[in-house]
Coordinates of C-alpha atoms in Angstrom, one line a residue:
X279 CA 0.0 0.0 0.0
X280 CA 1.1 3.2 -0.9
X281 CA 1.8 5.8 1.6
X282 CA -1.1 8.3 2.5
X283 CA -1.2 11.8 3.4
X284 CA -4.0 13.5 6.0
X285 CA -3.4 17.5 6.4
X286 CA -4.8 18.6 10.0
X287 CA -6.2 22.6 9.9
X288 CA -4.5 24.2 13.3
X289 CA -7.3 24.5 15.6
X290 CA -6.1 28.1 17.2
X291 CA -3.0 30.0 17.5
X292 CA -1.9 32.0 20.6
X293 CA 1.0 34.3 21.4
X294 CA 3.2 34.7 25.1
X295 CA 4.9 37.5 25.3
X296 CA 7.3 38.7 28.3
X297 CA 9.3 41.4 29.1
X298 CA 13.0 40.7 28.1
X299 CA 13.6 41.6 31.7
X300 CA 11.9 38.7 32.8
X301 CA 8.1 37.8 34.5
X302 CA 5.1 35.8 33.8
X303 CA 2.1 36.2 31.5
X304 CA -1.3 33.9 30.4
X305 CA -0.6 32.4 27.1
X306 CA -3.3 34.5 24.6
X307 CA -5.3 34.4 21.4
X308 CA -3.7 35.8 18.5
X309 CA -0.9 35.3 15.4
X310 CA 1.9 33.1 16.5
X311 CA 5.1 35.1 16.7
X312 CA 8.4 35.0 17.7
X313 CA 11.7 37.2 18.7
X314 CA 11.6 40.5 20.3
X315 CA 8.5 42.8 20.2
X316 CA 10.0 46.0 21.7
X317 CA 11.1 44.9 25.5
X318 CA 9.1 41.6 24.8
X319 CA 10.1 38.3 23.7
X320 CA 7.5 36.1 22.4
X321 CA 6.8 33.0 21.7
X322 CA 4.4 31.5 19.3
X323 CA 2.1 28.9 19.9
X324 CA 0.4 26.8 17.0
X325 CA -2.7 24.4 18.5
X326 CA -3.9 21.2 16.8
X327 CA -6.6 19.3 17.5
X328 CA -5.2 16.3 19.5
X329 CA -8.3 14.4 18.8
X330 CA -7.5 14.2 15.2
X331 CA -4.2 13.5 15.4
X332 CA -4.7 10.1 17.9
X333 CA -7.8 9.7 15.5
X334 CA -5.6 9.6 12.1
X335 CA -3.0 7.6 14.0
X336 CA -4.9 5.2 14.8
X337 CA -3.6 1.3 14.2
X338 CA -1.1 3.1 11.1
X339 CA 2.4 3.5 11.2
X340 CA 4.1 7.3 11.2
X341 CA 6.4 7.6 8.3
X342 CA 6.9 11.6 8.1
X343 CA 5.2 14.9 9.0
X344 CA 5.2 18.1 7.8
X345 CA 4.4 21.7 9.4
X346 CA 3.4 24.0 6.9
X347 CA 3.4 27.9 8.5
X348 CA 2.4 30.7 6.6
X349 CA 4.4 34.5 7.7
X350 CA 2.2 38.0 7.9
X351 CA 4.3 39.5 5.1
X352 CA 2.8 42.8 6.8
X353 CA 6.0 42.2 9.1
X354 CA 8.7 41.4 6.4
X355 CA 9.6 38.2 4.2
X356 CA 13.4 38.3 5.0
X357 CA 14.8 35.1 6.0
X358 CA 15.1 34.8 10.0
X359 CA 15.8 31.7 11.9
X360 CA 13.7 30.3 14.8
X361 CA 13.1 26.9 16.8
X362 CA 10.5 24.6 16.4
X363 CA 9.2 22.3 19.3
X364 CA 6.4 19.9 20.0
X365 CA 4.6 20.5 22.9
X366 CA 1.8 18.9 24.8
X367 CA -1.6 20.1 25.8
X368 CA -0.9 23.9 28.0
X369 CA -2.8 25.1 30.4
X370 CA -4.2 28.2 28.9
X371 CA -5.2 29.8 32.5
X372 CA -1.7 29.5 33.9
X373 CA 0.8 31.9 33.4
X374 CA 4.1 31.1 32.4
X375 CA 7.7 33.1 32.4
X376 CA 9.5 32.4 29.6
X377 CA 11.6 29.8 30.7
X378 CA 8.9 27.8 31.9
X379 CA 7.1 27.7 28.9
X380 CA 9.9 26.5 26.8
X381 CA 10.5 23.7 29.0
X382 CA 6.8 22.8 29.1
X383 CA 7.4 22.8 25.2
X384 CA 10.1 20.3 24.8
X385 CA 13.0 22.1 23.6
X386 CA 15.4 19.4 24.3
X387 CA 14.0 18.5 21.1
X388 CA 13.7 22.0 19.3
X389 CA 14.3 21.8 15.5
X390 CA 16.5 24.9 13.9
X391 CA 14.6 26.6 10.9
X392 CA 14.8 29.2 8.4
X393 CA 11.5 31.1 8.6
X394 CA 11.6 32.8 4.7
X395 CA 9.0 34.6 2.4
X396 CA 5.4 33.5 2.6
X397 CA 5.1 30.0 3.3
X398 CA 7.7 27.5 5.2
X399 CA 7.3 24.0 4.9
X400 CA 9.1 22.1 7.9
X401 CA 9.8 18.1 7.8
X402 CA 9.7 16.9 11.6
X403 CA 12.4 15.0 12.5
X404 CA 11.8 11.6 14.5
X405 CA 11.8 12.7 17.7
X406 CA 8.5 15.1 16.9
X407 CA 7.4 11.8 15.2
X408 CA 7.7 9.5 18.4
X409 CA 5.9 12.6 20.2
X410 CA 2.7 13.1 17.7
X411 CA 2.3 9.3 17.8
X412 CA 2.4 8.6 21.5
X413 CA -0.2 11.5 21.9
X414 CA 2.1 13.5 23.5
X415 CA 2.0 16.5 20.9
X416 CA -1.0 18.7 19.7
X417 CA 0.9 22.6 20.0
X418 CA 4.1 23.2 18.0
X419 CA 6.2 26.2 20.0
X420 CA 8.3 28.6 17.7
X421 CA 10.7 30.7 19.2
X422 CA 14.3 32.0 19.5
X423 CA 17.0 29.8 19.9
X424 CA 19.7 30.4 22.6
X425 CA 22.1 32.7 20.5
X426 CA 19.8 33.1 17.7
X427 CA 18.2 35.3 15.8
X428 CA 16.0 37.9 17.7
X429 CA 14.0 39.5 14.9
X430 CA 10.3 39.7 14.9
X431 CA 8.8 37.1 13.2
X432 CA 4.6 37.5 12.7
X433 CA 2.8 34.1 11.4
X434 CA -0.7 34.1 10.2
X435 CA -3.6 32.6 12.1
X436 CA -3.2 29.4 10.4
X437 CA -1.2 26.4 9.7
X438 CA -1.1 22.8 8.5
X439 CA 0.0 19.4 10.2
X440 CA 0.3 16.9 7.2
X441 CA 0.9 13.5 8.6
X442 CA 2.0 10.4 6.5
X443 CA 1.6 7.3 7.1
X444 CA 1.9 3.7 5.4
X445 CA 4.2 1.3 4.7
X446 CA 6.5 3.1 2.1
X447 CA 9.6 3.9 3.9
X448 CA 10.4 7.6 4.0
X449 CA 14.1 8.7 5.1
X450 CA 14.3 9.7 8.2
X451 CA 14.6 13.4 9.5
X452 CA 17.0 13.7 12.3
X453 CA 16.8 16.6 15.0
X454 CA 20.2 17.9 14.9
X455 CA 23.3 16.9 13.7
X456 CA 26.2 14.8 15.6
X457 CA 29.5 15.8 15.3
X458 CA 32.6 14.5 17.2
X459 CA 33.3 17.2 20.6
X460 CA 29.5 18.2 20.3
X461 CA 27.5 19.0 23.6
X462 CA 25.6 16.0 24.3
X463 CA 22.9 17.5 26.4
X464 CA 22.3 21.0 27.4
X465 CA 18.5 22.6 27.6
X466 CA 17.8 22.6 23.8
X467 CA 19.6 19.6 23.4
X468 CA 18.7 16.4 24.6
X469 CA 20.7 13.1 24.2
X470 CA 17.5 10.6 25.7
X471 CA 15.6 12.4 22.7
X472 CA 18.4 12.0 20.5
X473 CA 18.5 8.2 20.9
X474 CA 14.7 7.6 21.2
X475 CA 14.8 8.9 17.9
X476 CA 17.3 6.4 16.5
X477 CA 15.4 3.9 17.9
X478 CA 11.9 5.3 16.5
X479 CA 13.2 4.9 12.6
X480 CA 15.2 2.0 13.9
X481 CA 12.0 0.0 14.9
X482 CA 10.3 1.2 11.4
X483 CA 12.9 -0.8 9.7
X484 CA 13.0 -3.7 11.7
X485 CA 9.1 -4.1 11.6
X486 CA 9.5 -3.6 7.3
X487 CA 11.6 -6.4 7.8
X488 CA 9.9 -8.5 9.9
X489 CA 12.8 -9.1 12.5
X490 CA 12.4 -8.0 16.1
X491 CA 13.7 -4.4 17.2
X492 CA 14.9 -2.7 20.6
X493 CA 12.6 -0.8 23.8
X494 CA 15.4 1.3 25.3
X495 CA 13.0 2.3 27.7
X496 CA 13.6 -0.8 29.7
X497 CA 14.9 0.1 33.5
X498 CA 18.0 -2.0 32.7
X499 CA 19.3 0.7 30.3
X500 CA 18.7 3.8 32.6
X501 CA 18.8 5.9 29.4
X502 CA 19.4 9.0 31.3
X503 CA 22.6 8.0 32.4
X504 CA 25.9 8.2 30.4
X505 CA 27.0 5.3 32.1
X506 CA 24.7 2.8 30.3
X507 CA 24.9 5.0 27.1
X508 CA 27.5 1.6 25.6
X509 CA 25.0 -0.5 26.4
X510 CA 22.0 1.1 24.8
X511 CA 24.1 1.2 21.5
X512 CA 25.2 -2.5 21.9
X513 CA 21.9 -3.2 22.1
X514 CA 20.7 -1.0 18.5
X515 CA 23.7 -2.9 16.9
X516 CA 22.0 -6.1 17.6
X517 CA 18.9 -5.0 16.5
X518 CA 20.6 -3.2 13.3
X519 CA 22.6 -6.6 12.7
X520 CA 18.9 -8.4 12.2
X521 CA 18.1 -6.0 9.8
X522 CA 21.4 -6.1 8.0
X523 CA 21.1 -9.5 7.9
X524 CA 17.7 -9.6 6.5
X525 CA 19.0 -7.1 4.0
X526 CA 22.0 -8.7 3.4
X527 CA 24.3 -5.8 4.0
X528 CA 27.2 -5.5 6.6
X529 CA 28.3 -2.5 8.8
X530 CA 32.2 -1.9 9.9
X531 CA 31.2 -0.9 13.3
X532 CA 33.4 1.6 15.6
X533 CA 34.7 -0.5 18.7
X534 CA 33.3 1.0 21.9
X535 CA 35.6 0.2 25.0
X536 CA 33.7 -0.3 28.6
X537 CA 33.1 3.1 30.1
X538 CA 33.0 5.0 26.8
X539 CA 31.7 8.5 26.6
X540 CA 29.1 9.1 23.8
X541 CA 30.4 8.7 20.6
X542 CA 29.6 10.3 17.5
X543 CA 30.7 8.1 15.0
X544 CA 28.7 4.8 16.5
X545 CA 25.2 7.2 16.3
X546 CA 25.8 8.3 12.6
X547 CA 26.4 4.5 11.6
X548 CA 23.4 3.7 12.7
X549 CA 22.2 6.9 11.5
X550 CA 23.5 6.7 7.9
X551 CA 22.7 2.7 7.0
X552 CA 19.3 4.1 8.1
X553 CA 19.4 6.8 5.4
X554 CA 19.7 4.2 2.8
X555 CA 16.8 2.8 1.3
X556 CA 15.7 -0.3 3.2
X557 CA 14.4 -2.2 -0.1
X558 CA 18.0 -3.5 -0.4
X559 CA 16.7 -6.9 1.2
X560 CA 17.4 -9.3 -1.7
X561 CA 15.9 -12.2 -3.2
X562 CA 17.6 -13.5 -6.1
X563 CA 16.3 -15.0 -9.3
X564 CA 18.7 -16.1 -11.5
X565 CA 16.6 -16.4 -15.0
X566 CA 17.1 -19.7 -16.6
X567 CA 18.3 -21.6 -14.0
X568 CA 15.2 -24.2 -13.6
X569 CA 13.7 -22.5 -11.0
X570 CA 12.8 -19.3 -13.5
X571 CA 11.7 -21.4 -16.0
X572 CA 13.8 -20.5 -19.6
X573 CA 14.5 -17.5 -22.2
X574 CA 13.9 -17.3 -25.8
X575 CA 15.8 -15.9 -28.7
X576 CA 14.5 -14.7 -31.7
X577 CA 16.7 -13.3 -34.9
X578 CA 15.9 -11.6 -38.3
X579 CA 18.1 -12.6 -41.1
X580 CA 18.9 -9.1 -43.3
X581 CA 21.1 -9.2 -46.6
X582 CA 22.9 -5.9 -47.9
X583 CA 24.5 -3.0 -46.5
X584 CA 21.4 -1.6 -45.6
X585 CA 19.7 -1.6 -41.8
X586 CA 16.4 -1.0 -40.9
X587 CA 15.3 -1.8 -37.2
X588 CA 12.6 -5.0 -37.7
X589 CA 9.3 -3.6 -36.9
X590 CA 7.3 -4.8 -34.1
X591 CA 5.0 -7.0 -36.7
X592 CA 8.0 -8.8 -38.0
X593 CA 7.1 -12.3 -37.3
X594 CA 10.1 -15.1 -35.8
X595 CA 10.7 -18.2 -34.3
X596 CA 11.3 -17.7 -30.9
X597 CA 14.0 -20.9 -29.9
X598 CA 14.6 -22.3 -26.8
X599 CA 17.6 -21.7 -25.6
X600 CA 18.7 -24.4 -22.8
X601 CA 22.2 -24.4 -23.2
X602 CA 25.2 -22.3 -24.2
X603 CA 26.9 -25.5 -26.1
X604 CA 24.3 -24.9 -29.7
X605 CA 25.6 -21.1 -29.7
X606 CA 21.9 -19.5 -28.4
X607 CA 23.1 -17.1 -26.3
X608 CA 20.7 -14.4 -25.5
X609 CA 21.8 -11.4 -27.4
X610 CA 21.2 -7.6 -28.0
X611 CA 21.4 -5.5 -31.1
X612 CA 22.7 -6.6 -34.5
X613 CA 25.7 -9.2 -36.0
X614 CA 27.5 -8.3 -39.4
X615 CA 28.8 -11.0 -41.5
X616 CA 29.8 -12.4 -44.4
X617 CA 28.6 -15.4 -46.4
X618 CA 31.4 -15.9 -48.3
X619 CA 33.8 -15.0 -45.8
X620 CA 37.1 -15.6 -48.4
X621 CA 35.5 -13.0 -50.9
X622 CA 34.2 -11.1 -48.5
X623 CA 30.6 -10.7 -50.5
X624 CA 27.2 -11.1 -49.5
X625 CA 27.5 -9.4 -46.5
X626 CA 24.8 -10.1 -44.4
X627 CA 23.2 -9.3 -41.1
X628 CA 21.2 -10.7 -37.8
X629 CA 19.4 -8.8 -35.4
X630 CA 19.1 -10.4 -32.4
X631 CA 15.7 -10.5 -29.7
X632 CA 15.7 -11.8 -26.3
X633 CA 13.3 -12.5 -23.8
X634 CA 13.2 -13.8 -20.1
X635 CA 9.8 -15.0 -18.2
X636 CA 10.0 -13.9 -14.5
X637 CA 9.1 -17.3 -12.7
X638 CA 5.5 -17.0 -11.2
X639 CA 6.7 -16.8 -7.4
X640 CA 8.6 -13.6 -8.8
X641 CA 5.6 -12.0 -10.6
X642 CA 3.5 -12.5 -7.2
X643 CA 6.0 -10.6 -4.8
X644 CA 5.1 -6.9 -4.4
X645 CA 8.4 -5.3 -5.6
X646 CA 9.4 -2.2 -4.7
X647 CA 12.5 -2.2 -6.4
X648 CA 14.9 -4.4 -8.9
X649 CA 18.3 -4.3 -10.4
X650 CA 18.9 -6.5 -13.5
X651 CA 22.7 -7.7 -13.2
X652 CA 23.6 -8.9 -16.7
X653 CA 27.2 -10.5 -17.7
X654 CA 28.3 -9.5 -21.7
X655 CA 30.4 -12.2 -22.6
X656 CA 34.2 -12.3 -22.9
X657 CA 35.4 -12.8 -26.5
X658 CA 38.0 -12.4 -28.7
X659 CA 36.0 -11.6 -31.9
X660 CA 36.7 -7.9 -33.0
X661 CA 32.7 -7.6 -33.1
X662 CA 32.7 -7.6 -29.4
X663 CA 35.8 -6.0 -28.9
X664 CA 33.5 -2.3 -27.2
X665 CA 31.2 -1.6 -24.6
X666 CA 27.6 -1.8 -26.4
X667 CA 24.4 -0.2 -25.3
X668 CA 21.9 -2.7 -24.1
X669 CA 18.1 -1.9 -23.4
X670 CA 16.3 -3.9 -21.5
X671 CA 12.2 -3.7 -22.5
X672 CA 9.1 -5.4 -20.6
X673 CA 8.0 -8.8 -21.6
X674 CA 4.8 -8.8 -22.6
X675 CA 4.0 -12.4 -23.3
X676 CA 2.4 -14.3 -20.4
X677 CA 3.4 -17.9 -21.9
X678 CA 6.4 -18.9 -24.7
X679 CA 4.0 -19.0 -28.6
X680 CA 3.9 -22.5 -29.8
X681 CA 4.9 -20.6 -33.7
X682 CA 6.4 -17.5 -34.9
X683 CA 5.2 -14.3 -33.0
X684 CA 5.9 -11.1 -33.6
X685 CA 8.2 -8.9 -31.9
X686 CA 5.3 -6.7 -30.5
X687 CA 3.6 -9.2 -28.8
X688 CA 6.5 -10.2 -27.1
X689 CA 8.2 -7.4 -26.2
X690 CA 7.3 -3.5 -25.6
X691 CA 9.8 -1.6 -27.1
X692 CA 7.9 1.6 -26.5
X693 CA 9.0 1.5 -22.9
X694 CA 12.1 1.1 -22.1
X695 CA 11.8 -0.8 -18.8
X696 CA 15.9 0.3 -17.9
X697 CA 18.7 2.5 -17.9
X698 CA 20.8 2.0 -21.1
X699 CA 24.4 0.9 -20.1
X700 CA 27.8 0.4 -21.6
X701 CA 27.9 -3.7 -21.5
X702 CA 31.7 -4.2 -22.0
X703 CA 33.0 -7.7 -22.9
X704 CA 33.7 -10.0 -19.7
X705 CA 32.2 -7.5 -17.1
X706 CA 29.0 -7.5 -15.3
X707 CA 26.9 -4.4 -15.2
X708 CA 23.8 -3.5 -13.5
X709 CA 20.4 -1.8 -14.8
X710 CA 17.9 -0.3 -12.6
X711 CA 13.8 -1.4 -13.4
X712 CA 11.9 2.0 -14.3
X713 CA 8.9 2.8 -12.5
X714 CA 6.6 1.6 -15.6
X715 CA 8.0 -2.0 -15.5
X716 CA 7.0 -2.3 -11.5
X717 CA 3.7 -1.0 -12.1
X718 CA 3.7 -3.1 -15.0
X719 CA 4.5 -6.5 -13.3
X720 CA 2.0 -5.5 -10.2
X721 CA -0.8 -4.7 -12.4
X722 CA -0.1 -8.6 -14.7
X723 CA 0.6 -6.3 -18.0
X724 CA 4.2 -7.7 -18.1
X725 CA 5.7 -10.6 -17.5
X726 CA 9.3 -10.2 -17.9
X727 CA 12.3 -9.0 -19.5
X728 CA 13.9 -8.5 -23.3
X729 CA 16.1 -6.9 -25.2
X730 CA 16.4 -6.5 -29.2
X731 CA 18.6 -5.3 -32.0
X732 CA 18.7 -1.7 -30.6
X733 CA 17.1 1.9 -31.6
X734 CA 18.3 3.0 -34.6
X735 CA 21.7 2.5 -36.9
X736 CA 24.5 0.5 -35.6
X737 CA 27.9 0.8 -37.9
X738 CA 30.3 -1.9 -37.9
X739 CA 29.3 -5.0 -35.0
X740 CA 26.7 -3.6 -32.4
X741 CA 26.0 -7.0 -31.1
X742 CA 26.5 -7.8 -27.3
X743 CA 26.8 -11.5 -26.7
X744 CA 24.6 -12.3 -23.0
X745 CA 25.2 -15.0 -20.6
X746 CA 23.0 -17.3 -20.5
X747 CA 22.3 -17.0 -16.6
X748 CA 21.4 -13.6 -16.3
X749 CA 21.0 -12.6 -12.5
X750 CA 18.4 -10.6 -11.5
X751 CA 18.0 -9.3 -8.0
X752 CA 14.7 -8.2 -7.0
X753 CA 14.4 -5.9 -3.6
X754 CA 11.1 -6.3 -1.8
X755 CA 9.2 -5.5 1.1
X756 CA 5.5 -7.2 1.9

């Protein structure tokens, strides 16, 4: 299932707003604002229903979210940076210094953003995630970070919470960045946020791969200590190492001696393999190999100089090919040659067509992505002595004819299904599916692979020699 999107309307916005000087004041009504306003500093408030959120949460899993603000352009478009923070439910009869209302707002977790022009579109980072999702966040606090920029800021009385969710992954949004002598905690940075984040995206790839992920939160980790800080990252690694074996990747990790101080390099391993796209769980097919059932190749004989591609009603046999030993290769583009080859006359050439049926366990797997590896044979004839384009096209034929068919019902050469590449002699290259050929093989239009004698004129040999057990790894998710 695809991912899904559900925009929330902000419910109310409200303004505090302090002397610099310092005292207390009821949070009120009013365009969300932030920086100083004369002698006051203010803080914006944006309200969402929390209702709608728990509501729209409900039994799904949170990929992403987005905060869209809008700025009163009355009170200038120039870029300015403020803070972001989630915030729970606030008590609208209490009043609140300044201090106390950023710490009722989170701002261990506050996000840095560049507030320009008229709209601002802000992606939440985890940690906001793991806070809307345990219904721990319907307000959004914007304000000015330590050391920031104090200029007045004036948002409109509206805003939008977009909040997606699926099973699509959606690469993950971090709070803040970790670099090697950074604090690790301070008030607008928190390191128990900063892991519960890791461990929020961690847990969404672990459940996308069906292996078993971590709860930091247990009382044997103590996560607010820097004592057991090793052990909380132990214990992600062995999580991680499920996943990377499911995905069949390894990770060089960093050694961590006993009584290590955070370290930045062990969070942004984690951090980074999480970046990557998680679809890089393989199952591999190789076509032809029993299992995948077999390939056809088809050819078209042409005498003379001349070349014109064979149009997709050109009928041919399509031949088995079971083995290498009777010279059916599969085979792309088109073979000059000579019938007499001591005169050197009746020159003479094949275009070559090949196709590969995806076996039927393949064509039922939901695939979110697939790399073709394909191996161009090493030979010493001159015809193969360069790299040569290949094109890969979708199959359309459900089942091998019994006779000739033509090229068109076999193949469709008016998608091309991958990325062209340079198929040198005695290397193995690799050729990423299009979009077309996905949706193609979800929806039963095709059925597997081909390729054919190539897109227009070819001087000299244009043929690339294919062999026979071309590999094709297929990344999926169910």
């Amino acid at each position: 299932m695809a991912n899904i999107s559900n925009v929330i309307w902000s419910s109310a916005t409200y303004v505090h707003a302090v002397p610099r000087a310092g005292g207390a004041a009821a949070i009120r009504s009013g365009k969300p604002r932030k920086g100083l306003s004369g002698s006051e500093e203010c803080v914006g408030v944006i309200s969402f229903p929390a209702a709608t959120i728990a509501n729209d949460l409900s039994g799904q899993t949170l990929r992403a979210a987005r905060l869209t603000i809008h700025r009163d352009t009355n009170y200038g478009t120039a870029s300015r940076a403020a803070g972001i923070a989630p915030c729970g439910a606030l008590d609208l009869s209490q009043q609140y210094t300044h201090e106390q209302l950023l710490n009722a707002g989170k701002r261990g977790m506050v996000l840095p953003v560049t507030v320009s022009g008229g709209d601002t579109i802000i992606e939440l980072p985890g940690a906001m995630l793991r806070e809307l999702k345990q219904g721990r966040c319907c307000n959004f606090l914007i304000y000015t970070i330590p050391d920031g920029d104090e200029h007045l800021v004036v948002l409109t009385g509206s805003a939008e919470l977009e909040l997606i969710t699926g099973d699509e992954w959606v690469t993950p949004v971090w709070t803040r960045p970790i670099h090697q002598g950074d604090l690790v905690s301070w008030p607008d940075r928190s390191h128990i946020a900063t892991l519960y984040e890791l461990e929020y995206y961690l847990n969404l790839r672990a459940a996308l791969n069906g292996v078993a992920g971590t709860d930091i939160s247990q009382p044997v980790y103590d996560i607010g200590a820097f004592a057991t800080w090793r052990s909380i990252i132990l214990y992600m690694r062995e999580a991680m190492q499920r996943i990377l074996t499911k995905e069949g990747r390894t990770i060089p990790w960093n050694t961590l001696e006993d009584g290590c101080m955070p370290n930045a390099l062990a969070v942004n391993q984690l951090r980074e393999y999480l970046e990557s796209e998680p679809w890089s769980a393989t199952c591999d097919y190789t076509l032809s190999d029993g299992r995948a059932g077999d390939w056809r190749r088809g050819y078209k004989y042409n005498e003379g100089d001349s070349y014109q591609r064979a149009p997709d009603n050109y009928e041919t046999n399509w031949v088995y090919a079971g083995s290498e030993s009777n010279n059916y290769y599969p085979m792309s583009g088109s073979w000059w040659d000579y019938v007499n080859q001591q005169q050197k006359t009746d020159k003479y050439r094949e275009n070559f067509y090949t196709c590969w049926r995806f076996p039927s366990e393949l064509l039922g797997l939901r695939i979110r992505s697939m790399r073709i590896e394909m191996t161009a044979d090493a030979t010493s004839d001159a015809g193969f002595a360069t790299g040569n384009t290949v094109i890969v096209y979708p199959m359309l034929a459900s089942t091998w004819p019994s006779g000739k068919a033509s090229i068109g019902s076999m193949m469709d050469r008016s998608s091309m299904a991958m990325n062209n590449q340079n198929a040198w002699p005695g290397t193995t290259f690799s050729i990423m599916a299009s979009q077309d050929l996905l949706d193609g093989i979800k929806q039963g239009r095709y059925f597997g692979i081909a390729v054919d004698d190539g897109n227009g004129v070819i001087d000299g040999y244009g043929t690339q020699r294919l062999k026979q057990y071309t590999k094709v790894k297929v990344y999926i998710n169910e």
